[in-house]
Coordinates of C-alpha atoms in Angstrom, one line a residue:
X218 CA -143.2 41.5 176.7
X219 CA -145.8 39.3 178.2
X220 CA -147.2 36.3 176.3
X221 CA -150.4 37.9 175.2
X222 CA -148.6 41.1 174.2
X223 CA -146.2 39.1 172.0
X224 CA -148.9 37.3 170.2
X225 CA -150.9 40.5 169.6
X226 CA -147.9 42.4 168.3
X227 CA -146.9 39.6 165.9
X228 CA -150.4 38.8 164.6
X229 CA -152.1 42.2 164.4
X230 CA -153.3 43.5 161.0
X231 CA -150.2 44.6 159.1
X232 CA -147.9 42.6 161.3
X233 CA -145.4 40.0 160.0
X234 CA -147.6 37.1 161.1
X235 CA -151.1 38.5 160.4
X236 CA -153.8 35.9 160.3
X237 CA -157.0 35.5 158.2
X238 CA -160.0 33.2 158.5
X239 CA -160.4 30.5 155.9
X240 CA -162.9 27.8 155.2
X241 CA -161.4 24.3 155.3
X242 CA -163.6 21.2 154.9
X243 CA -166.6 23.0 156.4
X244 CA -164.6 24.6 159.3
X245 CA -163.7 28.2 159.8
X246 CA -160.0 28.2 160.8
X247 CA -157.2 30.7 161.3
X248 CA -154.4 30.8 158.7
X249 CA -151.3 32.9 158.0
X250 CA -152.0 35.7 155.6
X251 CA -148.5 35.6 154.1
X252 CA -148.1 31.8 153.9
X253 CA -147.0 30.5 150.5
X254 CA -150.2 29.1 148.9
X255 CA -148.5 26.0 147.6
X256 CA -145.2 24.3 147.3
X257 CA -145.0 25.5 143.8
X258 CA -144.9 29.1 145.0
X259 CA -141.7 28.3 147.0
X260 CA -140.1 26.8 143.9
X261 CA -141.1 29.8 141.8
X262 CA -139.1 32.1 144.0
X263 CA -135.9 30.1 143.8
X264 CA -134.4 32.0 140.8
X265 CA -134.4 35.1 143.1
X266 CA -131.5 33.4 144.9
X267 CA -130.0 31.9 141.7
X268 CA -126.3 32.2 142.8
X269 CA -126.8 31.3 146.4
X270 CA -126.0 27.7 147.5
X271 CA -129.1 25.6 148.1
X272 CA -127.7 22.1 148.8
X273 CA -124.4 20.8 150.1
X274 CA -123.7 17.0 150.2
X275 CA -120.1 15.9 150.8
X276 CA -118.1 17.6 148.1
X277 CA -121.2 18.5 145.9
X278 CA -122.7 22.0 146.0
X279 CA -125.8 23.0 144.1
X280 CA -127.0 26.6 143.7
X281 CA -130.6 27.7 143.7
X282 CA -130.5 28.5 140.0
X283 CA -129.3 25.0 139.1
X284 CA -131.8 23.4 141.5
X285 CA -134.7 25.3 139.9
X286 CA -133.7 24.1 136.4
X287 CA -133.4 20.5 137.6
X288 CA -136.8 20.7 139.4
X289 CA -138.4 22.1 136.3
X290 CA -136.8 19.5 134.0
X291 CA -138.0 16.6 136.2
X292 CA -141.5 18.1 136.5
X293 CA -141.7 18.3 132.7
X294 CA -140.6 14.6 132.5
X295 CA -143.3 13.6 134.9
X296 CA -146.0 15.5 133.1
X297 CA -144.9 15.0 129.5
X298 CA -143.3 11.6 129.5
X299 CA -145.1 9.8 132.4
X300 CA -148.5 11.4 132.0
X301 CA -148.7 12.6 135.6
X302 CA -151.8 14.6 136.2
X303 CA -153.0 16.6 139.2
X304 CA -153.7 14.3 142.1
X305 CA -151.7 11.3 140.8
X306 CA -149.2 9.9 143.3
X307 CA -145.5 9.9 142.8
X308 CA -143.5 7.9 145.4
X309 CA -139.9 8.7 146.7
X310 CA -137.7 6.0 148.2
X311 CA -134.2 7.2 148.9
X312 CA -131.7 8.3 151.6
X313 CA -130.9 11.9 152.3
X314 CA -129.2 13.0 149.0
X315 CA -129.6 16.1 146.7
X316 CA -131.9 14.2 144.4
X317 CA -134.5 13.9 147.2
X318 CA -135.4 17.6 147.5
X319 CA -135.3 17.9 143.7
X320 CA -137.6 15.0 143.2
X321 CA -140.0 16.0 146.0
X322 CA -140.4 19.6 144.7
X323 CA -140.6 18.5 141.1
X324 CA -143.4 16.0 141.8
X325 CA -145.3 18.7 143.8
X326 CA -144.9 21.2 141.0
X327 CA -146.2 18.7 138.5
X328 CA -149.4 18.5 140.6
X329 CA -148.7 15.1 142.0
X330 CA -149.3 14.0 145.6
X331 CA -145.8 13.1 146.8
X332 CA -145.4 9.9 148.8
X333 CA -142.0 9.8 150.7
X334 CA -141.4 6.2 151.6
X335 CA -139.3 5.2 154.6
X336 CA -135.8 4.4 153.4
X337 CA -135.4 2.0 156.3
X338 CA -138.3 -0.2 155.0
X339 CA -137.6 -3.6 153.6
X340 CA -139.0 -4.9 150.3
X341 CA -142.4 -5.9 151.5
X342 CA -142.9 -2.6 153.3
X343 CA -141.9 -0.6 150.3
X344 CA -144.2 -2.7 148.1
X345 CA -147.0 -1.9 150.6
X346 CA -146.4 1.8 150.3
X347 CA -146.5 1.7 146.5
X348 CA -149.6 -0.4 146.5
X349 CA -151.4 1.5 149.3
X350 CA -150.8 4.9 147.8
X351 CA -151.5 3.8 144.2
X352 CA -148.3 5.5 143.0
X353 CA -148.0 5.8 139.2
X354 CA -144.2 6.6 139.3
X355 CA -141.4 5.8 141.7
X356 CA -138.2 7.8 142.1
X357 CA -135.6 5.8 144.0
X358 CA -131.9 5.6 144.8
X359 CA -130.0 2.5 143.7
X360 CA -130.2 0.8 147.1
X361 CA -134.0 1.0 147.3
X362 CA -134.3 0.1 143.6
X363 CA -132.2 -3.0 144.2
X364 CA -134.3 -3.8 147.3
X365 CA -137.4 -3.8 145.1
X366 CA -135.9 -5.7 142.3
X367 CA -138.5 -7.9 140.7
X368 CA -141.3 -6.3 142.6
X369 CA -141.7 -3.1 140.7
X370 CA -144.9 -2.5 138.6
X371 CA -144.5 1.2 138.0
X372 CA -142.1 3.3 135.9
X373 CA -139.0 4.2 138.0
X374 CA -136.4 7.0 137.9
X375 CA -133.2 5.7 139.6
X376 CA -130.8 8.1 141.3
X377 CA -127.1 7.2 140.9
X378 CA -127.6 3.6 139.5
X379 CA -124.7 1.2 140.0
X380 CA -125.2 -0.6 136.7
X381 CA -127.2 -0.8 133.5
X382 CA -131.0 -0.3 134.0
X383 CA -133.7 -2.6 132.5
X384 CA -136.6 -1.4 130.5
X385 CA -139.0 0.7 132.5
X386 CA -136.2 2.3 134.6
X387 CA -134.6 5.7 133.8
X388 CA -131.3 7.1 135.1
X389 CA -132.4 10.2 136.9
X390 CA -129.3 12.1 135.8
X391 CA -130.4 11.6 132.2
X392 CA -133.4 13.8 132.7
X393 CA -132.8 17.2 131.2
X394 CA -133.2 20.6 132.8
X395 CA -135.8 23.4 131.9
X396 CA -136.1 27.1 132.5
X397 CA -139.7 27.0 133.5
X398 CA -142.2 24.7 135.2
X399 CA -145.1 23.0 133.3
X400 CA -148.4 24.8 133.6
X401 CA -150.3 23.2 136.5
X402 CA -152.9 25.1 138.5
X403 CA -152.7 24.3 142.2
X404 CA -154.8 25.5 145.2
X405 CA -154.0 25.5 148.9
X406 CA -156.4 22.7 149.6
X407 CA -155.1 20.4 146.9
X408 CA -153.5 17.2 148.0
X409 CA -149.7 17.5 148.4
X410 CA -148.3 14.6 150.4
X411 CA -148.8 11.2 151.9
X412 CA -146.4 10.6 154.8
X413 CA -146.7 7.2 156.4
X414 CA -146.8 7.0 160.2
X415 CA -143.8 5.3 161.8
X416 CA -145.5 1.9 161.9
X417 CA -143.9 0.6 165.1
X418 CA -147.2 -1.3 165.6
X419 CA -149.6 -2.5 163.0
X420 CA -149.8 -1.4 159.4
X421 CA -148.6 2.2 158.7
X422 CA -151.3 4.7 157.8
X423 CA -150.7 7.4 155.2
X424 CA -151.4 10.9 156.5
X425 CA -152.9 12.8 153.6
X426 CA -151.6 16.4 153.7
X427 CA -152.6 19.4 151.6
X428 CA -150.4 22.3 150.3
X429 CA -151.9 24.5 153.0
X430 CA -150.9 22.0 155.7
X431 CA -147.3 21.8 154.7
X432 CA -146.8 25.5 153.8
X433 CA -148.4 26.6 157.1
X434 CA -145.5 25.0 159.0
X435 CA -143.0 27.2 157.1
X436 CA -144.5 30.3 158.6
X437 CA -145.1 28.7 162.0
X438 CA -141.4 28.2 162.3
X439 CA -140.8 31.9 161.6
X440 CA -143.4 32.9 164.1
X441 CA -141.8 30.8 166.9
X442 CA -138.4 32.4 166.2
X443 CA -139.9 35.9 166.2
X444 CA -141.9 35.2 169.4
X445 CA -138.7 34.2 171.2
X446 CA -136.9 37.3 170.1
X447 CA -139.7 39.6 171.3
X448 CA -139.7 37.8 174.7
X449 CA -136.0 38.5 175.0
X450 CA -136.3 42.2 174.4
X451 CA -135.8 42.8 170.7
X452 CA -138.2 45.1 168.9
X453 CA -140.5 44.4 166.0
X454 CA -138.4 46.6 163.8
X455 CA -135.3 44.5 164.6
X456 CA -137.1 41.3 163.9
X457 CA -138.5 42.6 160.6
X458 CA -135.1 43.8 159.3
X459 CA -133.6 41.6 156.5
X460 CA -131.2 39.0 157.9
X461 CA -128.6 36.9 156.1
X462 CA -130.0 33.5 155.1
X463 CA -129.0 30.7 157.4
X464 CA -127.3 27.4 157.0
X465 CA -129.3 24.4 158.1
X466 CA -127.8 21.0 159.0
X467 CA -130.0 18.1 158.1
X468 CA -129.3 15.0 160.3
X469 CA -132.8 13.6 160.3
X470 CA -134.5 11.7 157.4
X471 CA -136.2 13.8 154.8
X472 CA -139.0 11.1 154.6
X473 CA -140.4 12.4 157.9
X474 CA -142.1 15.7 158.6
X475 CA -139.3 17.2 160.8
X476 CA -136.7 16.8 158.0
X477 CA -139.0 17.7 155.2
X478 CA -141.4 20.3 156.6
X479 CA -139.3 21.9 159.3
X480 CA -135.8 21.8 157.8
X481 CA -135.9 21.4 154.0
X482 CA -138.8 23.7 153.3
X483 CA -137.8 26.2 156.0
X484 CA -134.4 26.5 154.4
X485 CA -135.8 26.7 150.9
X486 CA -138.5 29.3 151.8
X487 CA -135.8 31.5 153.4
X488 CA -133.3 31.2 150.6
X489 CA -130.9 29.4 153.0
X490 CA -128.4 26.6 152.6
X491 CA -129.2 23.0 153.4
X492 CA -126.3 20.7 154.4
X493 CA -127.3 17.1 154.0
X494 CA -126.0 14.2 156.1
X495 CA -126.4 10.7 154.6
X496 CA -126.9 9.3 158.1
X497 CA -126.5 10.7 161.6
X498 CA -123.0 10.8 163.0
X499 CA -122.1 13.3 165.8
X500 CA -118.5 13.4 164.8
X501 CA -119.3 14.3 161.2
X502 CA -121.9 16.7 162.4
X503 CA -119.4 18.7 164.5
X504 CA -117.0 18.8 161.5
X505 CA -119.8 20.1 159.3
X506 CA -120.8 22.8 161.8
X507 CA -117.3 24.1 161.7
X508 CA -116.6 23.8 158.0
X509 CA -120.0 25.0 156.7
X510 CA -120.6 27.5 159.4
X511 CA -123.9 25.9 160.3
X512 CA -126.4 28.3 162.0
X513 CA -129.3 26.0 162.7
X514 CA -129.6 22.4 163.7
X515 CA -132.8 20.6 164.6
X516 CA -132.8 16.9 165.5
X517 CA -134.4 14.4 167.7
X518 CA -133.3 14.9 171.4
X519 CA -130.9 12.0 171.2
X520 CA -129.0 13.6 168.4
X521 CA -128.6 16.9 170.3
X522 CA -127.5 15.1 173.4
X523 CA -124.9 13.1 171.5
X524 CA -123.6 16.3 169.9
X525 CA -123.2 18.1 173.2
X526 CA -121.7 15.1 174.9
X527 CA -119.1 14.4 172.2
X528 CA -115.6 14.1 173.7
X529 CA -114.3 16.4 170.9
X530 CA -117.0 19.0 171.2
X531 CA -114.7 21.7 172.7
X532 CA -112.2 21.1 169.9
X533 CA -114.6 22.4 167.2
X534 CA -115.6 25.9 166.4
X535 CA -119.4 26.0 167.0
X536 CA -119.7 29.8 167.3
X537 CA -121.8 30.0 164.1
X538 CA -124.7 28.0 165.7
X539 CA -127.5 30.4 166.6
X540 CA -130.3 27.9 166.9
X541 CA -130.3 24.4 168.4
X542 CA -133.6 22.6 168.6
X543 CA -135.3 19.3 169.2
X544 CA -138.4 17.7 167.8
X545 CA -139.9 14.4 166.8
X546 CA -139.6 12.8 170.2
X547 CA -139.9 13.8 173.9
X548 CA -136.9 15.8 175.2
X549 CA -135.7 15.2 178.8
X550 CA -136.0 18.5 180.7
X551 CA -132.3 18.4 181.6
X552 CA -131.4 18.9 178.0
X553 CA -132.4 22.5 177.9
X554 CA -129.8 23.4 180.6
X555 CA -127.1 21.3 178.8
X556 CA -127.8 23.1 175.6
X557 CA -127.5 26.5 177.3
X558 CA -124.3 25.6 179.2
X559 CA -122.6 24.2 176.2
X560 CA -123.7 26.9 173.8
X561 CA -124.7 29.9 175.8
X562 CA -125.0 32.2 172.8
X563 CA -127.3 29.8 171.0
X564 CA -131.1 29.9 171.3
X565 CA -132.3 26.5 172.6
X566 CA -135.6 25.2 171.5
X567 CA -138.0 22.3 171.5
X568 CA -141.4 21.7 170.1
X569 CA -144.3 19.3 169.6
X570 CA -146.0 18.1 166.5
X571 CA -147.1 14.9 164.7
X572 CA -147.1 13.6 161.2
X573 CA -150.9 14.4 161.3
X574 CA -150.2 18.0 162.2
X575 CA -147.6 18.6 159.5
X576 CA -144.9 19.0 162.1
X577 CA -145.0 22.1 164.4
X578 CA -148.0 22.6 166.7
X579 CA -146.3 24.1 169.7
X580 CA -142.9 25.7 170.3
X581 CA -140.7 26.5 173.3
X582 CA -137.6 28.7 172.7
X583 CA -135.0 30.8 174.4
X584 CA -135.9 32.2 177.8
X585 CA -139.2 30.4 178.0
X586 CA -137.6 27.0 177.3
X587 CA -135.0 27.6 180.0
X588 CA -137.7 28.6 182.5
X589 CA -140.0 25.7 181.5
X590 CA -137.7 22.9 180.4
X591 CA -140.4 20.3 180.9
X592 CA -142.9 22.1 178.5
X593 CA -143.2 21.8 174.8
X594 CA -144.4 25.4 174.7
X595 CA -147.4 27.4 173.6
X596 CA -149.4 26.5 170.4
X597 CA -148.7 28.6 167.4
X598 CA -151.6 31.0 166.8
X599 CA -153.1 29.1 163.9
X600 CA -153.6 26.0 166.1
X601 CA -156.2 25.4 168.8
X602 CA -155.5 23.0 171.6
X603 CA -157.7 21.3 174.2
X604 CA -157.0 18.9 177.0
X605 CA -160.0 16.6 177.3
X606 CA -161.1 13.6 179.3
X607 CA -160.2 10.7 177.0
X608 CA -163.4 8.8 177.8
X609 CA -166.0 11.6 177.6
X610 CA -164.3 14.2 175.4
X611 CA -165.2 16.9 178.0
X612 CA -162.7 19.7 178.3
X613 CA -160.6 19.7 181.4
X614 CA -159.5 22.7 183.5
X615 CA -155.9 23.9 183.4
X616 CA -153.5 21.7 185.3
X617 CA -155.4 18.5 184.8
X618 CA -154.0 15.6 182.7
X619 CA -156.0 14.4 179.7
X620 CA -155.7 13.8 176.0
X621 CA -154.3 16.5 173.9
X622 CA -156.5 17.4 170.9
X623 CA -155.6 19.7 168.1
X624 CA -157.5 21.7 165.5
X625 CA -156.1 24.0 162.8
X626 CA -155.1 24.4 159.2
X627 CA -152.0 22.3 159.8
X628 CA -154.1 19.2 160.6
X629 CA -154.1 16.8 157.6
X630 CA -157.2 15.9 155.7
X631 CA -157.2 12.4 157.0
X632 CA -155.7 9.0 156.4
X633 CA -155.3 7.9 152.8
X634 CA -158.1 5.4 151.9
X635 CA -158.8 4.9 155.6
X636 CA -162.2 6.5 156.2
X637 CA -162.8 4.6 159.4
X638 CA -159.4 5.5 160.8
X639 CA -159.9 9.1 159.8
X640 CA -163.3 9.3 161.6
X641 CA -161.8 7.7 164.7
X642 CA -158.9 10.2 164.7
X643 CA -160.5 13.4 163.7
X644 CA -163.8 14.6 165.2
X645 CA -165.3 18.0 164.1
X646 CA -161.8 19.0 163.0
X647 CA -160.2 18.0 166.3
X648 CA -157.3 15.6 166.0
X649 CA -157.1 13.0 168.8
X650 CA -153.3 13.1 169.4
X651 CA -153.2 10.0 171.7
X652 CA -150.9 12.0 174.0
X653 CA -151.6 12.7 177.6
X654 CA -150.8 16.3 178.5
X655 CA -151.7 19.2 180.8
X656 CA -151.8 23.0 180.1
X657 CA -150.9 25.8 182.6
X658 CA -152.6 29.2 182.9
X659 CA -150.2 30.8 180.4
X660 CA -151.1 28.2 177.7
X661 CA -147.8 26.2 178.0
X662 CA -148.3 22.5 177.2
X663 CA -146.7 19.7 179.1
X664 CA -146.8 16.3 177.4
X665 CA -146.6 13.6 180.1
X666 CA -146.9 10.4 178.1
X667 CA -148.4 8.5 175.2
X668 CA -151.8 7.3 176.4
X669 CA -151.1 3.7 175.3
X670 CA -147.7 3.8 177.0
X671 CA -148.8 4.9 180.4
X672 CA -148.3 2.3 183.1
X673 CA -150.8 1.4 185.8
X674 CA -149.2 -0.1 188.9
X675 CA -151.7 -1.2 191.5
X676 CA -154.2 1.4 190.3
X677 CA -151.6 4.2 190.2
X678 CA -151.0 5.9 186.9
X679 CA -147.3 6.3 186.1
X680 CA -146.2 8.5 183.2
X681 CA -143.2 6.9 181.5
X682 CA -141.9 10.3 180.4
X683 CA -141.7 11.5 184.0
X684 CA -139.6 8.5 185.1
X685 CA -137.4 8.7 182.0
X686 CA -136.8 12.4 182.7
X687 CA -135.6 11.6 186.3
X688 CA -133.3 8.8 185.0
X689 CA -131.9 11.2 182.4
X690 CA -130.6 13.4 185.2
X691 CA -128.0 10.7 186.0
X692 CA -124.7 11.8 184.3
X693 CA -123.9 8.3 183.1
X694 CA -127.2 7.8 181.2
X695 CA -127.2 8.3 177.5
X696 CA -130.7 7.1 176.7
X697 CA -133.6 5.4 178.5
X698 CA -136.9 3.7 177.8
X699 CA -139.4 2.9 180.6
X700 CA -141.6 -0.1 179.9
X701 CA -144.1 -2.1 181.9
X702 CA -143.1 -5.4 183.6
X703 CA -146.1 -7.8 183.9
X704 CA -146.9 -8.4 187.5
X705 CA -149.5 -10.8 188.8
X706 CA -150.3 -8.8 191.9
X707 CA -149.9 -5.2 190.8
X708 CA -150.7 -5.6 187.1
X709 CA -147.5 -3.8 186.1
X710 CA -144.2 -2.9 187.6
X711 CA -141.9 -0.2 186.3
X712 CA -138.9 -1.4 184.2
X713 CA -136.2 0.7 182.6
X714 CA -133.8 -0.2 179.7
X715 CA -130.9 2.2 180.1
X716 CA -128.0 2.9 177.7
X717 CA -124.9 4.2 179.6
X718 CA -121.7 5.7 178.5
X719 CA -118.8 3.4 177.7
X720 CA -116.9 2.2 180.8
X721 CA -119.5 3.3 183.4
X722 CA -120.7 1.0 186.1
X723 CA -124.3 2.0 186.7
X724 CA -126.5 -0.8 188.1
X725 CA -130.0 -1.2 189.4
X726 CA -129.1 -0.5 193.0
X727 CA -127.2 2.6 192.2
X728 CA -129.9 4.0 189.9
X729 CA -132.6 3.3 192.4
X730 CA -130.6 5.1 195.1
X731 CA -130.1 8.0 192.7
X732 CA -133.9 8.3 192.1
X733 CA -134.8 8.3 195.8
X734 CA -136.2 11.7 196.5
X735 CA -136.5 12.6 192.9
X736 CA -139.7 10.7 192.2
X737 CA -142.2 8.8 194.3
X738 CA -141.0 5.4 195.5
X739 CA -143.7 3.5 193.5
X740 CA -142.4 5.1 190.3
X741 CA -138.8 3.9 190.8
X742 CA -138.0 1.0 188.4
X743 CA -138.3 -2.4 190.0
X744 CA -135.9 -3.7 187.4
X745 CA -133.2 -2.0 185.3
X746 CA -131.5 -3.5 182.2
X747 CA -128.2 -1.7 181.6
X748 CA -126.4 -1.7 178.3
X749 CA -123.7 0.2 176.4
X750 CA -125.3 -0.5 173.0
X751 CA -127.7 2.0 171.6
X752 CA -131.4 1.4 172.2
X753 CA -133.4 0.4 169.1
X754 CA -135.1 3.3 167.3
X755 CA -137.4 3.7 164.4
X756 CA -136.6 5.9 161.4
X757 CA -138.1 9.0 163.1
X758 CA -135.5 8.6 165.9
X759 CA -138.0 7.5 168.5
X760 CA -137.1 4.6 170.8
X761 CA -138.9 1.4 169.6
X762 CA -140.5 0.3 172.8
X763 CA -142.4 -2.5 171.2
X764 CA -139.0 -4.0 170.2
X765 CA -137.7 -3.7 173.7
X766 CA -140.8 -5.3 175.2
X767 CA -140.5 -8.2 172.9
X768 CA -136.9 -8.6 173.7
X769 CA -137.3 -8.5 177.5
X770 CA -140.6 -10.5 177.5
X771 CA -140.6 -12.7 174.4
X772 CA -143.5 -14.8 175.6
X773 CA -145.7 -11.9 176.8

């Protein structure tokens, strides 16, 4: 089926992904007719799968029935004991562990705005998140609780404490269970979450999301999968037929939108099983794929690349994997082919989204991804995209590079307590992504760079992502970051920090020779720093270029 035929078949009246028009903050936007209205609606369906496994963490297994009782019990504790009311903020600060989904869903069902704090943050950063959000209650693991010792001013539930707790702190395991949720009336446009931006530069901003924002993503994921199946020749009847619930491997942090929106909630809404990893380790991931019969894994591109390149990959049974995708960072085009060669029966995928778009905005899966490995795909139908001139805001024709702007029911309401930042980022409902992109005649989007990361060498624009993609084609390269080198004559030169595999001997000359003929000469790095140690990354898995720049040019 052609692209327009696929969209029409899936979104027509009565079709699985039928759309309706809704009014959101004065705008008329498209929304999924069959989207859960709120996070509470997802929890209320959990008893239907009562005996099915919901969470796996090491040797611990939790069924949907038990999870529902725990969620209800904690929701009651928040409402009855802590006085949480609709719109109050409840903060979470913990690693990936079973208590995280329970706490997140319980707080949402209590009517609170849930504030997942970055578990990598240090004390001052955690204190900032609590202060900025105005959280009335904190739910933390023992490590984060210890990190905040002496700086807490709110009641705290502590997961798995390592010793006696002082007054004002409660052992989370002591909270009882309940058969039903407290009576709280929620609407799609009610506040649901505050997810803080990565904060690689400046003070993090809290993206204030609604229940409609977050629940839209759950259906968008299903649409992307169905679209891929139709493109590959399956019928609507086959797609609509009941299928066994999947098993998701979670290797990314739950405190970011990929982990929370696109993995946790996708699994919960489908009645699937979520296998948690405390932290990413490709060796452990391969073991879990084999032992738990993982069907779906979505991670940042570096994770997928490490999984496929693992020396013991062929020794593990990975036949259960039917979906392998990337998100949260730019994927080098060569990764699509590697995914297909290593796992030919698995549907490879990538996508594009932001914290401000509640995860998915575009998706590229299956045959389309293999044909267009440098694209992040088409927008899901509830999203509108434009490529505009960053200076004038004028829409550009297909093929030209400009700033990507996004409008839809997935775009957050704004930044928490930051009206000026909100006004600067969202104009008439259009989110300024800050990404440079182009769009082809079929509506496929190609993100070429972050606007602020683009290099200008002697007046020539150089897109870092293009150079990074070319370097990634070298078989010895594990990861790469292209950064600007200050230059008195040209303004900037191209530099590259390259992580190589252990025991390789790649140097600047060899890499420059490899790149000749692949990219224009002025784009070839003037200097290359080669290392076997991993490049620094933030908690979202993105390479921290500000750290690299400061390391290479401490006085700049």
